[in-house]
PDB file of C-alpha atoms in Angstrom:
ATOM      1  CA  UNK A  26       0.000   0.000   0.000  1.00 48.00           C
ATOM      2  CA  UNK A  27       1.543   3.264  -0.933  1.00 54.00           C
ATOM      3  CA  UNK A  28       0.652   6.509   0.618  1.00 54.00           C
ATOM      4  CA  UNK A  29       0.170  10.015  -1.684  1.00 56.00           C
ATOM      5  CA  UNK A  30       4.069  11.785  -1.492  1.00 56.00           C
ATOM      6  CA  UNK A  31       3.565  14.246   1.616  1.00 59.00           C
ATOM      7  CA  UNK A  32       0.436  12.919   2.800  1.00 67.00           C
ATOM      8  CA  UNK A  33       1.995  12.082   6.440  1.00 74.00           C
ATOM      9  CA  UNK A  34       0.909   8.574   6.215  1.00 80.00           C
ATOM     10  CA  UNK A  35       3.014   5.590   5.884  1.00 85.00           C
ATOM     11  CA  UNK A  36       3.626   4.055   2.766  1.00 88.00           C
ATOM     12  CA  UNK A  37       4.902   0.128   2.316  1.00 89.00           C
ATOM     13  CA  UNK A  38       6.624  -0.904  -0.421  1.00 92.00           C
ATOM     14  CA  UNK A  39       6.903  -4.318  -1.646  1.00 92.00           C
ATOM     15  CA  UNK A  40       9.073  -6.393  -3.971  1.00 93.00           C
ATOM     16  CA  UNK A  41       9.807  -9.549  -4.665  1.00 94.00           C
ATOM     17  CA  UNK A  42      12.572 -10.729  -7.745  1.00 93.00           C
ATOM     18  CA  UNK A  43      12.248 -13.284  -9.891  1.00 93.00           C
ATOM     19  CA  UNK A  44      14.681 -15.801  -7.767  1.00 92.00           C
ATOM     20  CA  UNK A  45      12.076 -15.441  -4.922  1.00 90.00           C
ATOM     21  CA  UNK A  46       9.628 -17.379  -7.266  1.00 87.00           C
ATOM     22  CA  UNK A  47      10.037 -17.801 -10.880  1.00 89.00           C
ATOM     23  CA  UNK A  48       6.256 -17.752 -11.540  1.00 93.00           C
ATOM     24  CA  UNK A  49       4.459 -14.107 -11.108  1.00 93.00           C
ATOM     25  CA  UNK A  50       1.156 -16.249  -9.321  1.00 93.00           C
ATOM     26  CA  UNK A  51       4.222 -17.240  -6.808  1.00 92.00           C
ATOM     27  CA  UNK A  52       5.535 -13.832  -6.611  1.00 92.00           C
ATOM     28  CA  UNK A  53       1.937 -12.267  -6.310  1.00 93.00           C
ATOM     29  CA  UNK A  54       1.639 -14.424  -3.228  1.00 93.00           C
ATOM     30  CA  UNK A  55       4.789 -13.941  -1.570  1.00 92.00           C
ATOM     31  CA  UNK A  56       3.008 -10.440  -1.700  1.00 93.00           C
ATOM     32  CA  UNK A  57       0.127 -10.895  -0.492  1.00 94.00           C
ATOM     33  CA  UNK A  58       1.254 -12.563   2.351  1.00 92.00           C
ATOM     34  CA  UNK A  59       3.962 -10.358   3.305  1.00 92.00           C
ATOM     35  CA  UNK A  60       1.448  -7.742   3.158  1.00 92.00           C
ATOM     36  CA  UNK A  61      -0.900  -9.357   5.032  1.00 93.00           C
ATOM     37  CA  UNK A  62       1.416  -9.859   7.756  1.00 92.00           C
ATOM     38  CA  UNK A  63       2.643  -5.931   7.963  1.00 91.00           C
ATOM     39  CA  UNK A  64      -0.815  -5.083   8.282  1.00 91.00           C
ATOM     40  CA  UNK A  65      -1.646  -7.480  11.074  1.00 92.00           C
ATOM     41  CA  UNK A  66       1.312  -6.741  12.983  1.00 91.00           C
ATOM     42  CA  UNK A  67       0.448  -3.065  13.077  1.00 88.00           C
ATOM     43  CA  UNK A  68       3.932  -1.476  13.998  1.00 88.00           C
ATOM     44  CA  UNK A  69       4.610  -0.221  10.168  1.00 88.00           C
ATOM     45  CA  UNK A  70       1.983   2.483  11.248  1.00 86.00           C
ATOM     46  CA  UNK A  71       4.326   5.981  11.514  1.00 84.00           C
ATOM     47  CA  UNK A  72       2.681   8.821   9.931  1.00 86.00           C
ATOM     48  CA  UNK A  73       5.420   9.810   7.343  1.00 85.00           C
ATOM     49  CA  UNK A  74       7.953   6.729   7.278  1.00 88.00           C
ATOM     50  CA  UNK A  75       8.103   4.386   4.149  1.00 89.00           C
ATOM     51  CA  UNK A  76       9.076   0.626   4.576  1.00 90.00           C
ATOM     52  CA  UNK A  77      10.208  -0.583   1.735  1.00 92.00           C
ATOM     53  CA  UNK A  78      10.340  -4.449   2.123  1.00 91.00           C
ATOM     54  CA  UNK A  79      12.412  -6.394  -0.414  1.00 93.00           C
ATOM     55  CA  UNK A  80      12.006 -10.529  -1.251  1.00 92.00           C
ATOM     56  CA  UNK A  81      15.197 -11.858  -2.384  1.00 91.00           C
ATOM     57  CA  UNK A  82      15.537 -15.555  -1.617  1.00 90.00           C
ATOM     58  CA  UNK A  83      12.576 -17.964  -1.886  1.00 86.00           C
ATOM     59  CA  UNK A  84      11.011 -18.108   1.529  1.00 83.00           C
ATOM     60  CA  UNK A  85      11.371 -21.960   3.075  1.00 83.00           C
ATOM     61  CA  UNK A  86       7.675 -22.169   3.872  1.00 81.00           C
ATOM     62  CA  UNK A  87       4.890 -20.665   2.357  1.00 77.00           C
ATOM     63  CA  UNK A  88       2.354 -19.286   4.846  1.00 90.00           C
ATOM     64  CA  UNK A  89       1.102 -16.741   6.758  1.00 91.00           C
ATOM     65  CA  UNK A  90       2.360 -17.954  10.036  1.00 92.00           C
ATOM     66  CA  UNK A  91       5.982 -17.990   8.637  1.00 90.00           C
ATOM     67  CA  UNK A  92       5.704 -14.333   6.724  1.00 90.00           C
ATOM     68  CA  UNK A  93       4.438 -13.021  10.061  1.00 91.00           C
ATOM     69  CA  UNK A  94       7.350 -14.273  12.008  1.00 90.00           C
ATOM     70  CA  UNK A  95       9.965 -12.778   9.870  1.00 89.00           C
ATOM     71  CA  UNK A  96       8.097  -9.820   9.769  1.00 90.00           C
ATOM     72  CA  UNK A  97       7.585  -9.853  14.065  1.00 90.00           C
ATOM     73  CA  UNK A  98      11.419 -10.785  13.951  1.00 89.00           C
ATOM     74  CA  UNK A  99      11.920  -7.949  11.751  1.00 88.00           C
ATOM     75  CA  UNK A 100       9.709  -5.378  13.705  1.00 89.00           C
ATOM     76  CA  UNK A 101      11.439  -6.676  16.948  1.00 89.00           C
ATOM     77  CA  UNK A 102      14.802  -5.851  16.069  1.00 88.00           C
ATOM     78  CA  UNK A 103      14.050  -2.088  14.247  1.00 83.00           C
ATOM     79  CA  UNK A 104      11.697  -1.079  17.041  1.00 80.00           C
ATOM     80  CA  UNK A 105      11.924   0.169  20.668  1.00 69.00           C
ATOM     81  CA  UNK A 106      10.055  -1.537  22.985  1.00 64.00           C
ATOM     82  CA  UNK A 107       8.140   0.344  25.281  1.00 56.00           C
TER      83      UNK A 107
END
């Protein structure tokens, strides 16, 4: 989900290359469920920050439960806890 240039709310940006899946259905879904999983874990949220979150490898499992613990892991280690 991108947010309009100046608009103070956050934007997320996702890609995924063509190693991460060869198909674009595969790629689509890597996607999805990355972006499924940003949205549920609800710390991406800053007014006026863009996350820019970039697929490289094939993930080993393909599933929500496994995007959203990369992306906890991920949100763990770039954010204070309070």
């Amino acid at each position: 989900t991108a947010a309009a240039p100046g608009s103070g709310t956050p934007a997320v940006y996702l890609s995924v290359a063509e190693r991460a899946g060869r198909l674009a259905t595969r790629r689509h879904r890597i996607q999805r469920l990355l972006r499924e999983a940003v949205r549920l874990d609800g710390r991406f949220t800053v007014p006026g920050y863009t996350y820019h979150f970039r697929v490289a490898r094939p993930p080993k499992e393909d599933g929500l439960e496994m995007v959203s613990r990369s992306v906890r892991r991920l949100a763990d280690s770039l954010f204070i806890k309070e």
